[in-house]
Amino acid sequence: MTPEWHLGPVAVPVHGVFIGLGVLAALVVFVAEARRRGAVNEQSVVAASGALVGGAIGMRLSGWARHLDLTANPSLAEAWQFGSRSVLGGLLGAYLGVLVAKRIGGYRGKTGDLFAPAVALGIAVGRIGCHLTEAPGRPTTLPWGIHAPATTPDCPGCLTGQAMHPSFLYEIAFQLAAFVILLWLRDRIRHPGELFVLYIAGYATFRFLVEFTRANETVWLDLTRPQWFLLPSLLLIGIRLWYGHRRGYYRSAAHQQEVRA
């Protein structure tokens, strides 16, 4: 694992570089999609700004509420400076940031479909930094298991030379596949906001399952904190998908025309 690159006397944090590249990739896709849909306007700029600010805050503070006993949690200042950088926290923060920004700007239109492919590609790029700097996953006997240096933080298996799941590579593959599928679906699912709903549903399901290969600490019933966060979220998402299905949101435009005919 390589936490830093050295350009002469300057140390460049690898994780931070790929987070920045991920944000840049997401912005490029967001702008391209907004132009394609004719949605390059003040409202889309406000929504993107809200997502960036909210995502940064959510990611930085996501490590604060780690324990039910609030006295065992770090202060907000400590969480901001030293806390974990959770993708789930960043996504939640970005979503709330968009809602607040749209509320302030008085905009009620749906913007989620502009964000869905952008977020998928942005996370795929950002996860490269995680793969290069963090503990890869739990021990495995599968032939594609990888080895990490013994100096890798929070990685007991690294000390014994065990092969481990390349869990971040799993996520990169998922996000790239999601990006391609979302581009394919964007002209087929016409109801505003549903492309984003489908992405969140897919990612929440994948993330719950991939946590079984991640190196995150289990807290109860052999489930990690992200999994306990995702359990009620998956229930709500399932209800939302059922509602969308009943309303015919996920029928293709061609199928809807056939039904009307």
PDB file of C-alpha atoms in Angstrom:
ATOM      1  CA  MET A   1       0.000   0.000   0.000  1.00  0.00           C
ATOM      2  CA  THR A   2       1.263   3.461  -0.909  1.00  0.00           C
ATOM      3  CA  PRO A   3      -0.236   6.229   1.256  1.00  0.00           C
ATOM      4  CA  GLU A   4       1.869   8.974  -0.354  1.00  0.00           C
ATOM      5  CA  TRP A   5       3.608   9.804  -3.587  1.00  0.00           C
ATOM      6  CA  HIS A   6       6.706  11.973  -3.385  1.00  0.00           C
ATOM      7  CA  LEU A   7       7.299  14.632  -6.012  1.00  0.00           C
ATOM      8  CA  GLY A   8      10.696  15.862  -4.929  1.00  0.00           C
ATOM      9  CA  PRO A   9      10.253  17.266  -1.417  1.00  0.00           C
ATOM     10  CA  VAL A  10       6.457  17.355  -1.719  1.00  0.00           C
ATOM     11  CA  ALA A  11       4.409  14.474  -0.274  1.00  0.00           C
ATOM     12  CA  VAL A  12       1.135  13.938  -2.157  1.00  0.00           C
ATOM     13  CA  PRO A  13      -1.573  11.865  -0.394  1.00  0.00           C
ATOM     14  CA  VAL A  14      -2.634   9.108  -2.785  1.00  0.00           C
ATOM     15  CA  HIS A  15      -6.118   8.738  -1.307  1.00  0.00           C
ATOM     16  CA  GLY A  16      -6.753  12.469  -1.559  1.00  0.00           C
ATOM     17  CA  VAL A  17      -5.573  12.575  -5.172  1.00  0.00           C
ATOM     18  CA  PHE A  18      -8.056   9.927  -6.273  1.00  0.00           C
ATOM     19  CA  ILE A  19     -10.872  11.484  -4.248  1.00  0.00           C
ATOM     20  CA  GLY A  20     -10.176  14.719  -6.126  1.00  0.00           C
ATOM     21  CA  LEU A  21     -10.056  12.892  -9.477  1.00  0.00           C
ATOM     22  CA  GLY A  22     -13.329  11.160  -8.605  1.00  0.00           C
ATOM     23  CA  VAL A  23     -15.015  14.488  -7.877  1.00  0.00           C
ATOM     24  CA  LEU A  24     -13.655  15.880 -11.149  1.00  0.00           C
ATOM     25  CA  ALA A  25     -14.909  12.861 -13.123  1.00  0.00           C
ATOM     26  CA  ALA A  26     -18.331  13.181 -11.506  1.00  0.00           C
ATOM     27  CA  LEU A  27     -18.519  16.885 -12.359  1.00  0.00           C
ATOM     28  CA  VAL A  28     -17.581  16.225 -15.995  1.00  0.00           C
ATOM     29  CA  VAL A  29     -20.291  13.563 -16.343  1.00  0.00           C
ATOM     30  CA  PHE A  30     -22.824  15.753 -14.503  1.00  0.00           C
ATOM     31  CA  VAL A  31     -22.214  18.710 -16.827  1.00  0.00           C
ATOM     32  CA  ALA A  32     -22.299  16.489 -19.931  1.00  0.00           C
ATOM     33  CA  GLU A  33     -25.581  14.922 -18.831  1.00  0.00           C
ATOM     34  CA  ALA A  34     -27.065  18.307 -17.938  1.00  0.00           C
ATOM     35  CA  ARG A  35     -26.171  19.605 -21.409  1.00  0.00           C
ATOM     36  CA  ARG A  36     -27.650  16.527 -23.080  1.00  0.00           C
ATOM     37  CA  ARG A  37     -30.906  17.027 -21.193  1.00  0.00           C
ATOM     38  CA  GLY A  38     -30.916  20.794 -21.723  1.00  0.00           C
ATOM     39  CA  ALA A  39     -30.648  21.349 -17.975  1.00  0.00           C
ATOM     40  CA  VAL A  40     -27.578  23.580 -17.764  1.00  0.00           C
ATOM     41  CA  ASN A  41     -29.063  26.403 -15.725  1.00  0.00           C
ATOM     42  CA  GLU A  42     -28.833  28.123 -12.377  1.00  0.00           C
ATOM     43  CA  GLN A  43     -30.850  25.376 -10.660  1.00  0.00           C
ATOM     44  CA  SER A  44     -28.502  22.586 -11.751  1.00  0.00           C
ATOM     45  CA  VAL A  45     -25.477  24.620 -10.644  1.00  0.00           C
ATOM     46  CA  VAL A  46     -27.090  25.164  -7.226  1.00  0.00           C
ATOM     47  CA  ALA A  47     -27.867  21.439  -6.932  1.00  0.00           C
ATOM     48  CA  ALA A  48     -24.298  20.457  -7.850  1.00  0.00           C
ATOM     49  CA  SER A  49     -22.885  22.954  -5.352  1.00  0.00           C
ATOM     50  CA  GLY A  50     -25.140  21.579  -2.633  1.00  0.00           C
ATOM     51  CA  ALA A  51     -24.008  18.042  -3.441  1.00  0.00           C
ATOM     52  CA  LEU A  52     -20.326  18.979  -3.240  1.00  0.00           C
ATOM     53  CA  VAL A  53     -20.653  20.838   0.063  1.00  0.00           C
ATOM     54  CA  GLY A  54     -22.998  18.291   1.643  1.00  0.00           C
ATOM     55  CA  GLY A  55     -20.904  15.358   0.432  1.00  0.00           C
ATOM     56  CA  ALA A  56     -17.711  16.832   1.867  1.00  0.00           C
ATOM     57  CA  ILE A  57     -19.362  17.470   5.235  1.00  0.00           C
ATOM     58  CA  GLY A  58     -21.039  14.049   5.326  1.00  0.00           C
ATOM     59  CA  MET A  59     -17.821  12.244   4.462  1.00  0.00           C
ATOM     60  CA  ARG A  60     -15.768  14.154   7.022  1.00  0.00           C
ATOM     61  CA  LEU A  61     -18.255  13.742   9.881  1.00  0.00           C
ATOM     62  CA  SER A  62     -19.423  10.206   9.122  1.00  0.00           C
ATOM     63  CA  GLY A  63     -17.167   8.729  11.790  1.00  0.00           C
ATOM     64  CA  TRP A  64     -18.751  10.732  14.599  1.00  0.00           C
ATOM     65  CA  ALA A  65     -21.718   8.512  15.605  1.00  0.00           C
ATOM     66  CA  ARG A  66     -19.845   5.228  15.933  1.00  0.00           C
ATOM     67  CA  HIS A  67     -21.284   4.215  19.330  1.00  0.00           C
ATOM     68  CA  LEU A  68     -24.758   4.251  20.858  1.00  0.00           C
ATOM     69  CA  ASP A  69     -23.122   5.671  23.978  1.00  0.00           C
ATOM     70  CA  LEU A  70     -22.590   9.235  22.771  1.00  0.00           C
ATOM     71  CA  THR A  71     -19.885   9.843  25.379  1.00  0.00           C
ATOM     72  CA  ALA A  72     -17.733   7.229  23.622  1.00  0.00           C
ATOM     73  CA  ASN A  73     -17.850   9.128  20.330  1.00  0.00           C
ATOM     74  CA  PRO A  74     -15.266  11.739  19.350  1.00  0.00           C
ATOM     75  CA  SER A  75     -16.191  15.394  19.296  1.00  0.00           C
ATOM     76  CA  LEU A  76     -17.361  16.884  16.017  1.00  0.00           C
ATOM     77  CA  ALA A  77     -14.020  18.678  15.709  1.00  0.00           C
ATOM     78  CA  GLU A  78     -12.105  15.412  16.207  1.00  0.00           C
ATOM     79  CA  ALA A  79     -14.352  13.583  13.738  1.00  0.00           C
ATOM     80  CA  TRP A  80     -13.795  16.341  11.174  1.00  0.00           C
ATOM     81  CA  GLN A  81     -10.027  16.197  11.541  1.00  0.00           C
ATOM     82  CA  PHE A  82      -9.315  12.520  12.211  1.00  0.00           C
ATOM     83  CA  GLY A  83     -12.520  10.618  11.416  1.00  0.00           C
ATOM     84  CA  SER A  84     -13.140   8.026   8.736  1.00  0.00           C
ATOM     85  CA  ARG A  85     -14.022   9.037   5.184  1.00  0.00           C
ATOM     86  CA  SER A  86     -17.177   7.031   4.552  1.00  0.00           C
ATOM     87  CA  VAL A  87     -18.680   6.861   1.063  1.00  0.00           C
ATOM     88  CA  LEU A  88     -22.089   6.200   2.615  1.00  0.00           C
ATOM     89  CA  GLY A  89     -21.711   9.311   4.762  1.00  0.00           C
ATOM     90  CA  GLY A  90     -20.671  11.284   1.704  1.00  0.00           C
ATOM     91  CA  LEU A  91     -23.688  10.087  -0.298  1.00  0.00           C
ATOM     92  CA  LEU A  92     -26.080  10.919   2.527  1.00  0.00           C
ATOM     93  CA  GLY A  93     -24.474  14.329   2.984  1.00  0.00           C
ATOM     94  CA  ALA A  94     -24.632  15.018  -0.766  1.00  0.00           C
ATOM     95  CA  TYR A  95     -28.318  14.080  -0.884  1.00  0.00           C
ATOM     96  CA  LEU A  96     -29.151  16.346   2.049  1.00  0.00           C
ATOM     97  CA  GLY A  97     -26.973  19.080   0.547  1.00  0.00           C
ATOM     98  CA  VAL A  98     -28.961  18.969  -2.706  1.00  0.00           C
ATOM     99  CA  LEU A  99     -32.256  19.113  -0.804  1.00  0.00           C
ATOM    100  CA  VAL A 100     -31.124  22.135   1.230  1.00  0.00           C
ATOM    101  CA  ALA A 101     -29.702  23.919  -1.830  1.00  0.00           C
ATOM    102  CA  LYS A 102     -32.880  23.360  -3.835  1.00  0.00           C
ATOM    103  CA  ARG A 103     -34.996  24.495  -0.898  1.00  0.00           C
ATOM    104  CA  ILE A 104     -32.999  27.691  -0.542  1.00  0.00           C
ATOM    105  CA  GLY A 105     -33.144  28.308  -4.292  1.00  0.00           C
ATOM    106  CA  GLY A 106     -36.857  27.531  -4.478  1.00  0.00           C
ATOM    107  CA  TYR A 107     -36.334  24.789  -7.082  1.00  0.00           C
ATOM    108  CA  ARG A 108     -38.687  21.791  -6.949  1.00  0.00           C
ATOM    109  CA  GLY A 109     -37.594  19.869 -10.049  1.00  0.00           C
ATOM    110  CA  LYS A 110     -35.946  16.422  -9.963  1.00  0.00           C
ATOM    111  CA  THR A 111     -32.160  16.437 -10.346  1.00  0.00           C
ATOM    112  CA  GLY A 112     -31.273  12.889  -9.256  1.00  0.00           C
ATOM    113  CA  ASP A 113     -31.066  11.525 -12.795  1.00  0.00           C
ATOM    114  CA  LEU A 114     -28.269  14.007 -13.541  1.00  0.00           C
ATOM    115  CA  PHE A 115     -26.295  12.724 -10.554  1.00  0.00           C
ATOM    116  CA  ALA A 116     -26.731   8.944 -10.898  1.00  0.00           C
ATOM    117  CA  PRO A 117     -24.129   8.144 -13.610  1.00  0.00           C
ATOM    118  CA  ALA A 118     -21.849  10.902 -12.320  1.00  0.00           C
ATOM    119  CA  VAL A 119     -21.811   9.460  -8.796  1.00  0.00           C
ATOM    120  CA  ALA A 120     -21.160   5.927 -10.073  1.00  0.00           C
ATOM    121  CA  LEU A 121     -18.108   6.980 -12.088  1.00  0.00           C
ATOM    122  CA  GLY A 122     -16.860   9.305  -9.338  1.00  0.00           C
ATOM    123  CA  ILE A 123     -16.940   6.548  -6.722  1.00  0.00           C
ATOM    124  CA  ALA A 124     -15.208   4.110  -9.097  1.00  0.00           C
ATOM    125  CA  VAL A 125     -12.303   6.543  -9.510  1.00  0.00           C
ATOM    126  CA  GLY A 126     -12.166   7.431  -5.804  1.00  0.00           C
ATOM    127  CA  ARG A 127     -12.072   3.774  -4.783  1.00  0.00           C
ATOM    128  CA  ILE A 128      -8.776   3.372  -6.624  1.00  0.00           C
ATOM    129  CA  GLY A 129      -7.269   5.490  -3.857  1.00  0.00           C
ATOM    130  CA  CYS A 130      -8.864   3.238  -1.229  1.00  0.00           C
ATOM    131  CA  HIS A 131      -7.429   0.148  -2.924  1.00  0.00           C
ATOM    132  CA  LEU A 132      -3.934   1.654  -2.936  1.00  0.00           C
ATOM    133  CA  THR A 133      -3.937   2.878   0.676  1.00  0.00           C
ATOM    134  CA  GLU A 134      -6.352   0.869   2.868  1.00  0.00           C
ATOM    135  CA  ALA A 135      -6.743  -2.664   4.191  1.00  0.00           C
ATOM    136  CA  PRO A 136      -8.198  -4.620   1.252  1.00  0.00           C
ATOM    137  CA  GLY A 137     -10.606  -7.030   2.942  1.00  0.00           C
ATOM    138  CA  ARG A 138     -11.061 -10.194   4.971  1.00  0.00           C
ATOM    139  CA  PRO A 139      -8.882 -13.287   4.484  1.00  0.00           C
ATOM    140  CA  THR A 140      -9.851 -15.554   1.585  1.00  0.00           C
ATOM    141  CA  THR A 141      -8.707 -18.739  -0.100  1.00  0.00           C
ATOM    142  CA  LEU A 142     -10.047 -17.649  -3.498  1.00  0.00           C
ATOM    143  CA  PRO A 143      -7.428 -17.563  -6.267  1.00  0.00           C
ATOM    144  CA  TRP A 144      -7.735 -13.801  -6.777  1.00  0.00           C
ATOM    145  CA  GLY A 145      -6.919 -12.968  -3.161  1.00  0.00           C
ATOM    146  CA  ILE A 146      -4.284 -10.257  -2.792  1.00  0.00           C
ATOM    147  CA  HIS A 147      -1.501  -9.623  -0.278  1.00  0.00           C
ATOM    148  CA  ALA A 148      -0.868  -6.287   1.392  1.00  0.00           C
ATOM    149  CA  PRO A 149       2.241  -5.086   3.261  1.00  0.00           C
ATOM    150  CA  ALA A 150       2.470  -5.866   6.952  1.00  0.00           C
ATOM    151  CA  THR A 151       2.520  -2.117   7.635  1.00  0.00           C
ATOM    152  CA  THR A 152      -1.021  -1.636   6.296  1.00  0.00           C
ATOM    153  CA  PRO A 153      -3.137   0.012   9.075  1.00  0.00           C
ATOM    154  CA  ASP A 154      -6.009  -1.931  10.687  1.00  0.00           C
ATOM    155  CA  CYS A 155      -5.098  -5.153   8.917  1.00  0.00           C
ATOM    156  CA  PRO A 156      -4.262  -8.088  11.243  1.00  0.00           C
ATOM    157  CA  GLY A 157      -4.182 -10.484   8.284  1.00  0.00           C
ATOM    158  CA  CYS A 158      -1.459  -8.428   6.649  1.00  0.00           C
ATOM    159  CA  LEU A 159       0.908  -9.250   9.532  1.00  0.00           C
ATOM    160  CA  THR A 160       0.606 -12.982   8.825  1.00  0.00           C
ATOM    161  CA  GLY A 161       0.792 -12.688   5.044  1.00  0.00           C
ATOM    162  CA  GLN A 162      -2.736 -13.940   4.412  1.00  0.00           C
ATOM    163  CA  ALA A 163      -4.431 -13.465   1.043  1.00  0.00           C
ATOM    164  CA  MET A 164      -7.422 -11.134   1.290  1.00  0.00           C
ATOM    165  CA  HIS A 165     -10.455 -10.166  -0.716  1.00  0.00           C
ATOM    166  CA  PRO A 166      -9.749  -7.222  -3.052  1.00  0.00           C
ATOM    167  CA  SER A 167     -12.982  -5.653  -1.801  1.00  0.00           C
ATOM    168  CA  PHE A 168     -12.298  -2.234  -3.303  1.00  0.00           C
ATOM    169  CA  LEU A 169     -11.744  -3.817  -6.712  1.00  0.00           C
ATOM    170  CA  TYR A 170     -15.154  -5.462  -6.352  1.00  0.00           C
ATOM    171  CA  GLU A 171     -16.664  -2.044  -5.798  1.00  0.00           C
ATOM    172  CA  ILE A 172     -14.782  -0.446  -8.669  1.00  0.00           C
ATOM    173  CA  ALA A 173     -16.142  -3.172 -10.971  1.00  0.00           C
ATOM    174  CA  PHE A 174     -19.672  -2.648  -9.646  1.00  0.00           C
ATOM    175  CA  GLN A 175     -19.553   1.127 -10.065  1.00  0.00           C
ATOM    176  CA  LEU A 176     -18.191   0.910 -13.622  1.00  0.00           C
ATOM    177  CA  ALA A 177     -20.911  -1.602 -14.524  1.00  0.00           C
ATOM    178  CA  ALA A 178     -23.524   0.661 -12.892  1.00  0.00           C
ATOM    179  CA  PHE A 179     -22.209   3.631 -14.885  1.00  0.00           C
ATOM    180  CA  VAL A 180     -22.633   1.757 -18.185  1.00  0.00           C
ATOM    181  CA  ILE A 181     -26.089   0.425 -17.238  1.00  0.00           C
ATOM    182  CA  LEU A 182     -27.292   3.877 -16.140  1.00  0.00           C
ATOM    183  CA  LEU A 183     -26.199   5.356 -19.463  1.00  0.00           C
ATOM    184  CA  TRP A 184     -28.141   2.601 -21.221  1.00  0.00           C
ATOM    185  CA  LEU A 185     -31.258   3.175 -19.087  1.00  0.00           C
ATOM    186  CA  ARG A 186     -31.333   6.978 -19.181  1.00  0.00           C
ATOM    187  CA  ASP A 187     -33.468   7.146 -22.352  1.00  0.00           C
ATOM    188  CA  ARG A 188     -35.569   4.122 -21.439  1.00  0.00           C
ATOM    189  CA  ILE A 189     -36.793   5.157 -17.990  1.00  0.00           C
ATOM    190  CA  ARG A 190     -38.482   8.490 -18.457  1.00  0.00           C
ATOM    191  CA  HIS A 191     -40.076   9.181 -15.069  1.00  0.00           C
ATOM    192  CA  PRO A 192     -38.001  11.917 -13.368  1.00  0.00           C
ATOM    193  CA  GLY A 193     -35.801  10.760 -10.499  1.00  0.00           C
ATOM    194  CA  GLU A 194     -36.198   7.019 -11.021  1.00  0.00           C
ATOM    195  CA  LEU A 195     -32.744   6.503 -12.508  1.00  0.00           C
ATOM    196  CA  PHE A 196     -31.271   7.741  -9.239  1.00  0.00           C
ATOM    197  CA  VAL A 197     -33.637   5.511  -7.227  1.00  0.00           C
ATOM    198  CA  LEU A 198     -32.483   2.451  -9.175  1.00  0.00           C
ATOM    199  CA  TYR A 199     -28.829   3.350  -8.670  1.00  0.00           C
ATOM    200  CA  ILE A 200     -29.240   3.823  -4.932  1.00  0.00           C
ATOM    201  CA  ALA A 201     -31.143   0.537  -4.678  1.00  0.00           C
ATOM    202  CA  GLY A 202     -28.438  -1.312  -6.569  1.00  0.00           C
ATOM    203  CA  TYR A 203     -25.579   0.257  -4.648  1.00  0.00           C
ATOM    204  CA  ALA A 204     -27.207  -0.250  -1.234  1.00  0.00           C
ATOM    205  CA  THR A 205     -27.756  -3.950  -2.008  1.00  0.00           C
ATOM    206  CA  PHE A 206     -24.236  -4.394  -3.342  1.00  0.00           C
ATOM    207  CA  ARG A 207     -22.663  -2.535  -0.427  1.00  0.00           C
ATOM    208  CA  PHE A 208     -24.526  -4.634   2.131  1.00  0.00           C
ATOM    209  CA  LEU A 209     -23.253  -7.820   0.475  1.00  0.00           C
ATOM    210  CA  VAL A 210     -19.684  -6.663  -0.169  1.00  0.00           C
ATOM    211  CA  GLU A 211     -19.336  -5.738   3.520  1.00  0.00           C
ATOM    212  CA  PHE A 212     -18.984  -9.482   4.181  1.00  0.00           C
ATOM    213  CA  THR A 213     -15.629  -9.264   2.379  1.00  0.00           C
ATOM    214  CA  ARG A 214     -14.507  -5.915   3.811  1.00  0.00           C
ATOM    215  CA  ALA A 215     -12.114  -5.464   6.721  1.00  0.00           C
ATOM    216  CA  ASN A 216     -14.579  -3.334   8.707  1.00  0.00           C
ATOM    217  CA  GLU A 217     -15.178  -4.158  12.365  1.00  0.00           C
ATOM    218  CA  THR A 218     -18.282  -6.207  13.156  1.00  0.00           C
ATOM    219  CA  VAL A 219     -20.357  -4.812  16.020  1.00  0.00           C
ATOM    220  CA  TRP A 220     -23.355  -7.137  16.477  1.00  0.00           C
ATOM    221  CA  LEU A 221     -24.574 -10.406  14.926  1.00  0.00           C
ATOM    222  CA  ASP A 222     -21.419 -10.428  12.776  1.00  0.00           C
ATOM    223  CA  LEU A 223     -22.605  -7.327  10.896  1.00  0.00           C
ATOM    224  CA  THR A 224     -20.620  -4.111  10.441  1.00  0.00           C
ATOM    225  CA  ARG A 225     -21.759  -0.575  11.158  1.00  0.00           C
ATOM    226  CA  PRO A 226     -22.426   0.126   7.457  1.00  0.00           C
ATOM    227  CA  GLN A 227     -24.609  -2.994   7.299  1.00  0.00           C
ATOM    228  CA  TRP A 228     -26.668  -1.870  10.291  1.00  0.00           C
ATOM    229  CA  PHE A 229     -27.048   1.528   8.635  1.00  0.00           C
ATOM    230  CA  LEU A 230     -28.112  -0.152   5.389  1.00  0.00           C
ATOM    231  CA  LEU A 231     -30.674  -2.585   6.846  1.00  0.00           C
ATOM    232  CA  PRO A 232     -33.440   0.012   7.467  1.00  0.00           C
ATOM    233  CA  SER A 233     -32.361   1.841   4.319  1.00  0.00           C
ATOM    234  CA  LEU A 234     -32.888  -1.319   2.238  1.00  0.00           C
ATOM    235  CA  LEU A 235     -36.381  -1.706   3.697  1.00  0.00           C
ATOM    236  CA  LEU A 236     -37.310   1.852   2.728  1.00  0.00           C
ATOM    237  CA  ILE A 237     -35.736   1.443  -0.723  1.00  0.00           C
ATOM    238  CA  GLY A 238     -37.651  -1.804  -1.249  1.00  0.00           C
ATOM    239  CA  ILE A 239     -40.930  -0.041  -0.452  1.00  0.00           C
ATOM    240  CA  ARG A 240     -39.987   2.777  -2.828  1.00  0.00           C
ATOM    241  CA  LEU A 241     -39.177   0.314  -5.634  1.00  0.00           C
ATOM    242  CA  TRP A 242     -42.482  -1.488  -5.093  1.00  0.00           C
ATOM    243  CA  TYR A 243     -44.300   1.834  -5.314  1.00  0.00           C
ATOM    244  CA  GLY A 244     -42.455   2.767  -8.522  1.00  0.00           C
ATOM    245  CA  HIS A 245     -43.172  -0.639 -10.023  1.00  0.00           C
ATOM    246  CA  ARG A 246     -46.875  -0.379  -9.242  1.00  0.00           C
ATOM    247  CA  ARG A 247     -46.985   3.064 -10.863  1.00  0.00           C
ATOM    248  CA  GLY A 248     -45.248   1.785 -13.991  1.00  0.00           C
ATOM    249  CA  TYR A 249     -42.148   3.956 -13.588  1.00  0.00           C
ATOM    250  CA  TYR A 250     -39.772   1.236 -14.783  1.00  0.00           C
ATOM    251  CA  ARG A 251     -41.483   0.361 -18.054  1.00  0.00           C
ATOM    252  CA  SER A 252     -39.561   1.446 -21.103  1.00  0.00           C
ATOM    253  CA  ALA A 253     -40.904   4.296 -23.204  1.00  0.00           C
ATOM    254  CA  ALA A 254     -41.609   1.861 -26.057  1.00  0.00           C
ATOM    255  CA  HIS A 255     -43.560  -0.461 -23.740  1.00  0.00           C
ATOM    256  CA  GLN A 256     -45.620   2.432 -22.369  1.00  0.00           C
ATOM    257  CA  GLN A 257     -46.552   3.471 -25.931  1.00  0.00           C
ATOM    258  CA  GLU A 258     -47.653  -0.095 -26.713  1.00  0.00           C
ATOM    259  CA  VAL A 259     -49.836  -0.171 -23.579  1.00  0.00           C
ATOM    260  CA  ARG A 260     -51.454   3.156 -24.479  1.00  0.00           C
ATOM    261  CA  ALA A 261     -52.091   1.975 -28.034  1.00  0.00           C
TER     262      ALA A 261
END
